[in-house]
Tab-separated table of C-alpha atoms in Angstrom:
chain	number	residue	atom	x	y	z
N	1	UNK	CA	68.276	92.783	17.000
N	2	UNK	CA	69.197	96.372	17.921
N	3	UNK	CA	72.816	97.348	19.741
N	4	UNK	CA	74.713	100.388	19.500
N	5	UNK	CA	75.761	100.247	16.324
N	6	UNK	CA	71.713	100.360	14.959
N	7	UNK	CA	70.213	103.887	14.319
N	8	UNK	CA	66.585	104.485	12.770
N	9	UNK	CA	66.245	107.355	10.155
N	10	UNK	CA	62.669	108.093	9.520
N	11	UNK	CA	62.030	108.559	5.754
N	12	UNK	CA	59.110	111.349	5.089
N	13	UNK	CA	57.615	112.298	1.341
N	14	UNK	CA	58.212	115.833	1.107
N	15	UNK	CA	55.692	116.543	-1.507
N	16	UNK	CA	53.107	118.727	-1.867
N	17	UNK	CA	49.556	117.397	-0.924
N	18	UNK	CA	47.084	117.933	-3.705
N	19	UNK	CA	43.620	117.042	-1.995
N	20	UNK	CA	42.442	120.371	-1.427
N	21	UNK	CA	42.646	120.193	2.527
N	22	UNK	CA	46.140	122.007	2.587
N	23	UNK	CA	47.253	124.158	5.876
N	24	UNK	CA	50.575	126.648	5.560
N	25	UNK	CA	52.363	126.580	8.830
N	26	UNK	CA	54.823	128.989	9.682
N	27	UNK	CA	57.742	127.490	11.031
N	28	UNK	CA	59.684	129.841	14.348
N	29	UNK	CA	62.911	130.837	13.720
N	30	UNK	CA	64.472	128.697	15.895
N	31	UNK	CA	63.362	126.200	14.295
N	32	UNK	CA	64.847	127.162	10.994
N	33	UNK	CA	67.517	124.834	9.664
N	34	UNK	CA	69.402	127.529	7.885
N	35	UNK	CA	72.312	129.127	9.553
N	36	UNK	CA	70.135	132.523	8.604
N	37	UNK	CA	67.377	131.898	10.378
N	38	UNK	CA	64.580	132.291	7.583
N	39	UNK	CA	61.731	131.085	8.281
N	40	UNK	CA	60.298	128.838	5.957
N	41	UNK	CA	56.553	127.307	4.707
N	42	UNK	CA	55.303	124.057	4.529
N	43	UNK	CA	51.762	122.982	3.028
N	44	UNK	CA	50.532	120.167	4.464
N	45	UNK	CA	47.421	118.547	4.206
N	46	UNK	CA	45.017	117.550	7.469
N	47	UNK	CA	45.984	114.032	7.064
N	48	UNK	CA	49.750	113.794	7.504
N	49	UNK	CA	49.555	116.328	9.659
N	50	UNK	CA	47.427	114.039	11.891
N	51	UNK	CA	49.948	111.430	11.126
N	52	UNK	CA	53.089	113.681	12.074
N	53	UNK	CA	51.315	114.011	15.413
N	54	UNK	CA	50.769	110.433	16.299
N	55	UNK	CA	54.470	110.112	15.449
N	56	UNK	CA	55.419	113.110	17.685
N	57	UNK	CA	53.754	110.832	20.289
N	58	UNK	CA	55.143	107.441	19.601
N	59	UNK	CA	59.008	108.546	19.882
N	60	UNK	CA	57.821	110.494	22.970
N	61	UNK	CA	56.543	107.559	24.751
N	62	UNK	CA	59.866	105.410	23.184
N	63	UNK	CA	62.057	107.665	24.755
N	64	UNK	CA	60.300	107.941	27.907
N	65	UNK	CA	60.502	103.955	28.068
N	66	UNK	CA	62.271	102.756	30.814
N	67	UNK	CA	64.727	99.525	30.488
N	68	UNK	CA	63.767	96.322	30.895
N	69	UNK	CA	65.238	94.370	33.984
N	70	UNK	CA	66.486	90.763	34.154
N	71	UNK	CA	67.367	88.668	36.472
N	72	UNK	CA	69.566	86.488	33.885
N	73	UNK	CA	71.271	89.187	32.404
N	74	UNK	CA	73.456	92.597	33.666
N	75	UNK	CA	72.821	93.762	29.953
N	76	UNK	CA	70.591	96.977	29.839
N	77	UNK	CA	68.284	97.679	27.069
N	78	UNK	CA	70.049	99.729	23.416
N	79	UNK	CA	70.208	102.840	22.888
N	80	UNK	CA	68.633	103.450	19.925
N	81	UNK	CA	69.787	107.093	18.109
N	82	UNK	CA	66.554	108.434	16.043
N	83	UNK	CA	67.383	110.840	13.215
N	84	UNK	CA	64.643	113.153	11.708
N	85	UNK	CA	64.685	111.382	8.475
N	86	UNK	CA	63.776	112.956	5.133
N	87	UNK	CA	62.119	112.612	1.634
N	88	UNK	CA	63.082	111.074	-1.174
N	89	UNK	CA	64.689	113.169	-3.759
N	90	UNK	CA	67.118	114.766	-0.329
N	91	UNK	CA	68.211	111.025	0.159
N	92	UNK	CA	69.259	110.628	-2.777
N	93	UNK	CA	71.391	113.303	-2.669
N	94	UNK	CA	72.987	112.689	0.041
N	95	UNK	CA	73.559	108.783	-1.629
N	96	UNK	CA	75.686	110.459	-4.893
N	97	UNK	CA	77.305	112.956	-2.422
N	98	UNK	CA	75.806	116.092	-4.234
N	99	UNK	CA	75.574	118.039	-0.602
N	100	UNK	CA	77.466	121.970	-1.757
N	101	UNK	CA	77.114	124.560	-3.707
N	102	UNK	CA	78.692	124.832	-7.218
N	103	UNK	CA	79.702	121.320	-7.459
N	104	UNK	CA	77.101	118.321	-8.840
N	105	UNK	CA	73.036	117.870	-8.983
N	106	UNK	CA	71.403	114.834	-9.910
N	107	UNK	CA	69.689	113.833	-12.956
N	108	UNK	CA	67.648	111.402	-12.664
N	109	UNK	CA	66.318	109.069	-15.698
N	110	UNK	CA	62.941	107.268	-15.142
N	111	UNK	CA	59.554	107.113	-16.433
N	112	UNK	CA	59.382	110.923	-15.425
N	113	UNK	CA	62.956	112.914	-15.338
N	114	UNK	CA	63.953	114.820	-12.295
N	115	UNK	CA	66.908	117.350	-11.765
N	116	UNK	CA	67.778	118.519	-8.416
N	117	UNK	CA	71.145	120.332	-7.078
N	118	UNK	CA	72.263	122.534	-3.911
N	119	UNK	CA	71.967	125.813	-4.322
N	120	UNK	CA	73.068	129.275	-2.643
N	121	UNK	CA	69.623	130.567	-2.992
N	122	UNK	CA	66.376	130.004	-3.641
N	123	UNK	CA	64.126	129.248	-6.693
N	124	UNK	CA	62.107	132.440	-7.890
N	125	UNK	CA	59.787	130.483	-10.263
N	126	UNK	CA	56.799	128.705	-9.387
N	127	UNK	CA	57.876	126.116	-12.135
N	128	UNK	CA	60.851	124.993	-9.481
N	129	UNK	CA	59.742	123.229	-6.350
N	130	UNK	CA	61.714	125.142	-3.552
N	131	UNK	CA	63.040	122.190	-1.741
N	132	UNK	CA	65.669	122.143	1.161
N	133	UNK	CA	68.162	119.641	1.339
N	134	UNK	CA	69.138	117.500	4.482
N	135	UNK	CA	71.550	119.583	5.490
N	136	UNK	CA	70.120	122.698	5.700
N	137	UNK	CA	70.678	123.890	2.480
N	138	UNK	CA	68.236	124.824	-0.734
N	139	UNK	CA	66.978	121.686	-3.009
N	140	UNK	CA	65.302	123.167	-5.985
N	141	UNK	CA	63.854	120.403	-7.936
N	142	UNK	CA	62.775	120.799	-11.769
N	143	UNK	CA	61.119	117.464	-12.638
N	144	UNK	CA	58.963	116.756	-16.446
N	145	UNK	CA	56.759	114.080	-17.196
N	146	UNK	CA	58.314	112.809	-20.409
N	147	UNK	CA	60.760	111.025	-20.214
N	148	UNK	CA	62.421	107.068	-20.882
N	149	UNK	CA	58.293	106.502	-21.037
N	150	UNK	CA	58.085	107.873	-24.527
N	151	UNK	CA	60.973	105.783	-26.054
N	152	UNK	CA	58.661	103.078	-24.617
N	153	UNK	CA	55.956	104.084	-26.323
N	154	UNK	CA	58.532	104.659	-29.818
N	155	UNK	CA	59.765	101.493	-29.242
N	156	UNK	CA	55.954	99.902	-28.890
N	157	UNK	CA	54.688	102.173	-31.460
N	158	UNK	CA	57.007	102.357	-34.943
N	159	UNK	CA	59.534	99.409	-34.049
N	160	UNK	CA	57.172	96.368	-33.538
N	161	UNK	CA	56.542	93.814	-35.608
N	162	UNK	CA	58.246	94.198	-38.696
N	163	UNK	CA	60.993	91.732	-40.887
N	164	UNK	CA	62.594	88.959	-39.446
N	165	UNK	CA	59.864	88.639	-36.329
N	166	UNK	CA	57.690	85.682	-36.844
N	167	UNK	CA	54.963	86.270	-33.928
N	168	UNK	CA	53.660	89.548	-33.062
N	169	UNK	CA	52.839	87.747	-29.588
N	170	UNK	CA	56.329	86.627	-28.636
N	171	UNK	CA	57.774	88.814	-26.466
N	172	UNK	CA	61.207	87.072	-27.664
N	173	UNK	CA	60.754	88.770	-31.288
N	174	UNK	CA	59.831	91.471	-29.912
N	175	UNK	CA	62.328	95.415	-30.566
N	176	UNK	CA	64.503	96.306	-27.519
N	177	UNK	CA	65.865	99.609	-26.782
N	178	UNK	CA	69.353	98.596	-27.344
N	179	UNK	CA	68.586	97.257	-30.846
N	180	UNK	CA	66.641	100.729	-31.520
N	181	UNK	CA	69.406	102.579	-30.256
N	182	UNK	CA	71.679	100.916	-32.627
N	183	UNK	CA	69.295	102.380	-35.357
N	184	UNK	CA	69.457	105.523	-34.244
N	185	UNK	CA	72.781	105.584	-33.844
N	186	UNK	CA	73.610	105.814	-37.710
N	187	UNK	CA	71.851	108.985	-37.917
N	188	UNK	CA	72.830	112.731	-37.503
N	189	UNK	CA	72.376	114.902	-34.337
N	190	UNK	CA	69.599	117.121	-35.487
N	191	UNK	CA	67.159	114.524	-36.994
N	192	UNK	CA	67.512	116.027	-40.470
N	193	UNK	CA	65.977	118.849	-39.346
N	194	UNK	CA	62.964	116.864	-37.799
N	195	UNK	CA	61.715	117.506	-34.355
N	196	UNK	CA	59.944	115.691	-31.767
N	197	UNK	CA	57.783	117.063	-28.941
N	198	UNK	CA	57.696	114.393	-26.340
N	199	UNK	CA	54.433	115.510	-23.947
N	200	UNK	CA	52.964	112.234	-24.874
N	201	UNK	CA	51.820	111.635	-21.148
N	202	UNK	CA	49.996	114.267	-22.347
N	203	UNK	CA	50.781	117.378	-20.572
N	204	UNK	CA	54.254	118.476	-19.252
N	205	UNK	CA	55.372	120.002	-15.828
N	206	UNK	CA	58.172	122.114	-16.947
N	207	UNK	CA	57.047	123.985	-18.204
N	208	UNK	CA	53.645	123.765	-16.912
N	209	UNK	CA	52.035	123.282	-19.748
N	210	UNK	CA	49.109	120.837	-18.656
N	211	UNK	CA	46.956	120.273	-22.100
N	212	UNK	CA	50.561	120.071	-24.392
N	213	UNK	CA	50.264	116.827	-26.451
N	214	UNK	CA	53.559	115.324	-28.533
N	215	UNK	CA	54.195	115.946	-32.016
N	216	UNK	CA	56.602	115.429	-34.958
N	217	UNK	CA	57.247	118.472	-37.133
N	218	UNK	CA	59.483	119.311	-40.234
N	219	UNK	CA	58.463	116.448	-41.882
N	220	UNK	CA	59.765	116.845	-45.762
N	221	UNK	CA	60.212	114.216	-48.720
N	222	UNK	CA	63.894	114.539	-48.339
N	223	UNK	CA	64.615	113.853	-44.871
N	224	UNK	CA	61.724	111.031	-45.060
N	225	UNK	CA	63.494	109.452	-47.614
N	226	UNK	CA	67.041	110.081	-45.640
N	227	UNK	CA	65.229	108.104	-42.911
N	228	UNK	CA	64.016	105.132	-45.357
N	229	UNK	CA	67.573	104.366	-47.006
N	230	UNK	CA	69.808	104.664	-43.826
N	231	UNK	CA	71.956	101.470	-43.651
N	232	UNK	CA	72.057	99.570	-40.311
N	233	UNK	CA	75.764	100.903	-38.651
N	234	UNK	CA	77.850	98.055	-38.233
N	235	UNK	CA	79.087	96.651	-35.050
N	236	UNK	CA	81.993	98.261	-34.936
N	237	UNK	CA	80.736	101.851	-35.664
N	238	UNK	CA	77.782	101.627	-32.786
N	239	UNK	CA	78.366	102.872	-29.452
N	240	UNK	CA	76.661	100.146	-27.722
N	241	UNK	CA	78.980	97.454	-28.326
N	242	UNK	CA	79.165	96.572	-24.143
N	243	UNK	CA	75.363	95.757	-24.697
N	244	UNK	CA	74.636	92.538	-24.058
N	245	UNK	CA	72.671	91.424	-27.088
N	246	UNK	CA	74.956	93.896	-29.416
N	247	UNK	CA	75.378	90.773	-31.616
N	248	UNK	CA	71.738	90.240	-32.425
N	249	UNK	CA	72.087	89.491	-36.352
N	250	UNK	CA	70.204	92.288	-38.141
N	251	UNK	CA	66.532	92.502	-38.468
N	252	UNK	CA	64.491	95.256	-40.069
N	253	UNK	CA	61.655	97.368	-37.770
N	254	UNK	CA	58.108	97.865	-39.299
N	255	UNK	CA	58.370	101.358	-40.109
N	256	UNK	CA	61.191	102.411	-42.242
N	257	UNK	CA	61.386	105.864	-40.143
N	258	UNK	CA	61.544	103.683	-37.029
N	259	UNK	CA	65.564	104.767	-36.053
N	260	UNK	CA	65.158	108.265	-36.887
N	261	UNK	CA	62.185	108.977	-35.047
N	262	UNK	CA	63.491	106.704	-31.990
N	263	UNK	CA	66.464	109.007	-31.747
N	264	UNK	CA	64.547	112.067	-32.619
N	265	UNK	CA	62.464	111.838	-29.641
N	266	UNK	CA	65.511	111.079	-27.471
N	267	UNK	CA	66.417	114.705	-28.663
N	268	UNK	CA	63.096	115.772	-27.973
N	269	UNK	CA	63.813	114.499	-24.383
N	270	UNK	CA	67.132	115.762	-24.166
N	271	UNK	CA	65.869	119.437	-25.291
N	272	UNK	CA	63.060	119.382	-22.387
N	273	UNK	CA	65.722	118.607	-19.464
N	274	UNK	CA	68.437	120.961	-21.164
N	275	UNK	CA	65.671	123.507	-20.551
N	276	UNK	CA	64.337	122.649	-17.014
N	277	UNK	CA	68.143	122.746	-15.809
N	278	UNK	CA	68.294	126.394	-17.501
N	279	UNK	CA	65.266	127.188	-15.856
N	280	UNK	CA	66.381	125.995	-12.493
N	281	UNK	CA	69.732	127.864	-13.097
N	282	UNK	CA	67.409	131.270	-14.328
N	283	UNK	CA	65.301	130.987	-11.254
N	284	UNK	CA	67.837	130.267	-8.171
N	285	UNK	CA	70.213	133.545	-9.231
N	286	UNK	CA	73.314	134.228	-10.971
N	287	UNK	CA	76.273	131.644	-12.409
N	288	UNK	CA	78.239	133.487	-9.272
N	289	UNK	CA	75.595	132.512	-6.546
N	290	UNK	CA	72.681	129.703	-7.152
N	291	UNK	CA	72.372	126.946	-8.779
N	292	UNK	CA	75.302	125.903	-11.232
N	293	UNK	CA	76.619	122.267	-11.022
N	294	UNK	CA	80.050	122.252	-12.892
N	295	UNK	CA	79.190	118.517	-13.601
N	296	UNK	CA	75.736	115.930	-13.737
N	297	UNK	CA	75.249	112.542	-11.358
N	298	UNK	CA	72.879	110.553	-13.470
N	299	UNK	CA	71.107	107.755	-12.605
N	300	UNK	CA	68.081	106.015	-13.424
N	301	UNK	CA	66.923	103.345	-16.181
N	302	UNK	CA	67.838	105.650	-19.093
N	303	UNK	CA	71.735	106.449	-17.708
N	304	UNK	CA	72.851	102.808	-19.170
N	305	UNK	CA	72.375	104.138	-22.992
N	306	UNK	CA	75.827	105.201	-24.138
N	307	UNK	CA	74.301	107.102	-27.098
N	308	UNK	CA	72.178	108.819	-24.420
N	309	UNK	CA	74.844	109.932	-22.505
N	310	UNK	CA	77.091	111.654	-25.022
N	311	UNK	CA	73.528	113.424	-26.389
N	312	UNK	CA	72.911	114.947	-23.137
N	313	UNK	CA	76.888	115.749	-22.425
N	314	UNK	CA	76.819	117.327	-25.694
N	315	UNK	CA	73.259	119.305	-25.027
N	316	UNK	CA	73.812	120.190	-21.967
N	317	UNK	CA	77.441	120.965	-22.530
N	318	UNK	CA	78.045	119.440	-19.269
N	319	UNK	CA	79.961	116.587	-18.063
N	320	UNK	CA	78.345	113.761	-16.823
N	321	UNK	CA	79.379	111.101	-14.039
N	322	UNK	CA	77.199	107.685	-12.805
N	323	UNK	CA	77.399	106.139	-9.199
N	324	UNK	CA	77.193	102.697	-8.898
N	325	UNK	CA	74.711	102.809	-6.302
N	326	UNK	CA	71.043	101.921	-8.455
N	327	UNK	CA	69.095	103.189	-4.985
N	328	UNK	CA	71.227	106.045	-4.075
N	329	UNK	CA	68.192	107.271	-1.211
N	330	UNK	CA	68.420	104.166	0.770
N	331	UNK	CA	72.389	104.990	0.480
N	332	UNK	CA	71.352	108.796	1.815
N	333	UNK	CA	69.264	107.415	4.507
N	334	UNK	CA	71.981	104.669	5.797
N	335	UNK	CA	74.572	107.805	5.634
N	336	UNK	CA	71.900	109.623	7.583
N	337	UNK	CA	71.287	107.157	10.378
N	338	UNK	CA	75.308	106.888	10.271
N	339	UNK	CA	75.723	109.962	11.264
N	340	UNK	CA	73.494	110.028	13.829
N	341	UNK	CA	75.321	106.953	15.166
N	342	UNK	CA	78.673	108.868	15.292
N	343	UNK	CA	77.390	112.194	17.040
N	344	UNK	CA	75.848	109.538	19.652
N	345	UNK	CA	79.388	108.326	20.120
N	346	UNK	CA	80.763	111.748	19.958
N	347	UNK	CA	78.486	112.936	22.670
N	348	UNK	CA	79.577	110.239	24.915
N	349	UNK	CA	83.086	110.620	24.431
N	350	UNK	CA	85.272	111.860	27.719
N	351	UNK	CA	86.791	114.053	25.258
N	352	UNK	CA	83.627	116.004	24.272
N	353	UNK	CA	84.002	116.135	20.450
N	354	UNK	CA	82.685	118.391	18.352
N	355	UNK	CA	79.165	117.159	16.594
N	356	UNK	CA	80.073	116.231	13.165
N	357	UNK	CA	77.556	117.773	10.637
N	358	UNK	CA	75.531	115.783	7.944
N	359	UNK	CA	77.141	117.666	5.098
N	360	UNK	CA	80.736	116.697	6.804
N	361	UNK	CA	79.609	113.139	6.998
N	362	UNK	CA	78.752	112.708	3.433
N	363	UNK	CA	81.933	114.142	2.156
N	364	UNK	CA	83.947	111.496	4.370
N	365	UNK	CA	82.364	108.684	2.998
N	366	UNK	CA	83.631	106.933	-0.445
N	367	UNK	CA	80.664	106.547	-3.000
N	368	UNK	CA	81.362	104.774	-6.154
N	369	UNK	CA	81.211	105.789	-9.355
N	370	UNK	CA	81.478	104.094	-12.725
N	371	UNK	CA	84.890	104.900	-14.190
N	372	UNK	CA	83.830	106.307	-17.215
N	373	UNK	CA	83.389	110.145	-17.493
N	374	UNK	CA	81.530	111.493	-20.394
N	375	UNK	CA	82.282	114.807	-21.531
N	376	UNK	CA	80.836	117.289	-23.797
N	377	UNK	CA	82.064	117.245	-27.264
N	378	UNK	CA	84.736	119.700	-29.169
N	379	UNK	CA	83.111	118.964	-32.678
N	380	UNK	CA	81.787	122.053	-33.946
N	381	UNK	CA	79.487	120.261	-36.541
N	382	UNK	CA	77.868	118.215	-33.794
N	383	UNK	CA	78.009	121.612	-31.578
N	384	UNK	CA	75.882	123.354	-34.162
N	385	UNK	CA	73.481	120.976	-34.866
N	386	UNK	CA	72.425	120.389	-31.370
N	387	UNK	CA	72.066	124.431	-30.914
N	388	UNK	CA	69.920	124.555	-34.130
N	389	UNK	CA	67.551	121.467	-33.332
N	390	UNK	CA	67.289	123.196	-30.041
N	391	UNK	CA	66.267	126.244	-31.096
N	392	UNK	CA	63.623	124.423	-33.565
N	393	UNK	CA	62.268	122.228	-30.225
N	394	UNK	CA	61.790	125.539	-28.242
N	395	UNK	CA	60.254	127.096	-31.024
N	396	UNK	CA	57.745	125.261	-32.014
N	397	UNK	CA	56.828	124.270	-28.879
N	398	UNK	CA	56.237	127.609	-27.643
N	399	UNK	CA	54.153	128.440	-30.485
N	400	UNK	CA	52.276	125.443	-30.023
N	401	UNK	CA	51.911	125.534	-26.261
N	402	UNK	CA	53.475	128.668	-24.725
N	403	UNK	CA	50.701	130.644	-23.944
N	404	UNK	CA	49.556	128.519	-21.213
N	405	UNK	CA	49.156	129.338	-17.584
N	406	UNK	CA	52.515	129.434	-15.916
């Protein structure tokens, strides 16, 4: 069912093959998608490199094809416009519109967390992946391991099955993450001065810290006890009251500490990506030329908690926006293939038209976003007690873990 409106874009992972059979190719400069010319390196493994080939050979041989006569019919066979395609993480960019310098980067929520931005320049670190963007731009990419899979394993671990759930078996009875977020929610930022390493995968990425396992430290009889006799906020003091299931009636996890440790390791989480986007920021240059988004596009599983948000606005100190759009790489690969489509169009104008570029394209388009904006908070209480239960995360994880390979 192709016509001229139908383009192809031809999605390829851009990660790094870990098999062993890697090759380093050396790209010519004028093949360089930078305006600079650098040349740039690739490490590919025998295998895709194969399959790149056979590829090569297929749209050769498509493009060579000539079109199909008919007898019945004066129509002549579409014109199909090919774009080069690209990997995951550069879709998806181009899907929230984060395409300059200086403006947005992504941050996305999952199982794993991934941050990812234009910058001016390069990453310097080996703990940033030195990606380029799909239009011709740098992509450095910070991503760690933990992630909305530890409050999973919280949730599993201190929540179920305790008062008011009649069969440990019933998936009905059993916690959700709204419900634990609503007992978290009635205690302080900070934790009471307890903090939770999250690297329960085990190991963490960034930093690369491969044998670092999770932990919960500053443990006391006080803030235990703090824990143990915090009330239940009411439904009008929780932020989650859009939740559906908000009006559960009140049950009681297993383990007393259940709330604070649920929100401590959402802290624990929040300290880790707070400190991959400073590394990313550290490693690509200078607040006047690298990376340094004046606001965060989040998406992912974990963007829906509103108690979430404000933590990582407040952490981060950094205001955070959410696109509508749950796949925002198919949306980058439809813009993509559009714009392929219009520079076909534009080619075959009388007028001769200038080429419009990918980057152009994006901008042009309207992408939706959710209409609330979350901003950092002006509290100086809440201010202070992120920056100290920061500075007790980093420390103790470095002392724990920091003299790792890098």
């Amino acid at each position: 069912d192709c016509n001229e409106e139908n383009a192809v874009a031809l999605i390829a992972d851009g990660t790094t093959t870990t098999n062993g059979h890697q090759k380093r190719i050396t790209l010519p400069q004028s093949h360089s998608n930078r305006k600079d010319g650098q040349i740039r390196f690739m490490y590919l493994s025998s295998r895709p490199i194969r399959l790149v080939n056979q590829t090569r050979k297929f749209l050769v041989s498509l493009s060579q094809t000539s079109p199909p006569t008919s007898t019945s019919s004066s129509s002549s066979f579409p014109t199909i416009p090919i774009s080069a395609g690209s990997g995951d993480n550069m879709c998806s960019a181009l899907g929230v519109g984060c395409v300059k310098p200086g403006t947005s980067a992504v941050l996305s929520l999952g199982t794993s967390g991934t941050i990812f931005g234009v910058s001016d320049s390069p990453p310097t670190s080996t703990t940033v992946a030195p990606f380029a963007d799909a239009c011709g731009n740098y992509l450095p990419l910070a991503c760690v391991m933990s992630c909305t899979g530890v409050l999973e394993s919280v949730l599993d671990s201190f929540f179920d099955h305790g008062e008011g759930s009649s069969c440990e078996e019933n998936d009905d009875e059993k916690w959700t993450h709204e419900e634990a977020t609503k007992m978290a929610s009635c205690h302080p930022p900070g934790c009471y001065g307890i903090t939770f390493l999250p690297y329960l995968t085990p190991g963490e990425r960034t930093p690369d810290w491969p044998h670092a396992s999770g932990a919960i430290l500053g443990l006391t009889a006080s803030n235990m006890s703090l824990a143990s006799k915090c009330k239940r906020p009411t439904e009008e003091s929780t932020p989650l009251d859009n939740v559906d299931g908000a009006n559960a009636p009140p049950r009681r996890p297993a383990n007393p500490m259940a709330g604070l440790l649920y929100r401590a390791a959402m802290e624990g989480i929040t300290y880790l990506l707070a400190e991959a986007i400073s590394t990313m920021r550290r490693a690509c240059g200078n607040d006047d030329d690298g990376f340094r988004p004046d606001r965060l596009l989040v998406v992912g599983g974990g963007s829906r908690n509103a108690l979430w948000r404000q933590m990582l606005a407040d952490v981060s100190r950094t205001e955070l926006r959410f696109p509508k759009e749950s796949d925002s790489a198919a949306l980058g690969a439809a813009f993509q293939a559009g714009a392929a489509v219009a520079n076909v169009e534009r080619r075959s104008d009388n007028e001769r038209r200038r080429e419009v570029t990918m980057e152009e394209y994006v901008l042009e388009q309207k992408i939706e976003m959710e209409d609330e904006i979350v901003v950092p908070t002006l509290d100086e209480d809440t201010i202070l007690l992120y920056r100290e239960g920061r500075e007790r995360y980093l420390g103790h994880a470095t002392k724990l873990f920091g003299n790792e390979m890098t």
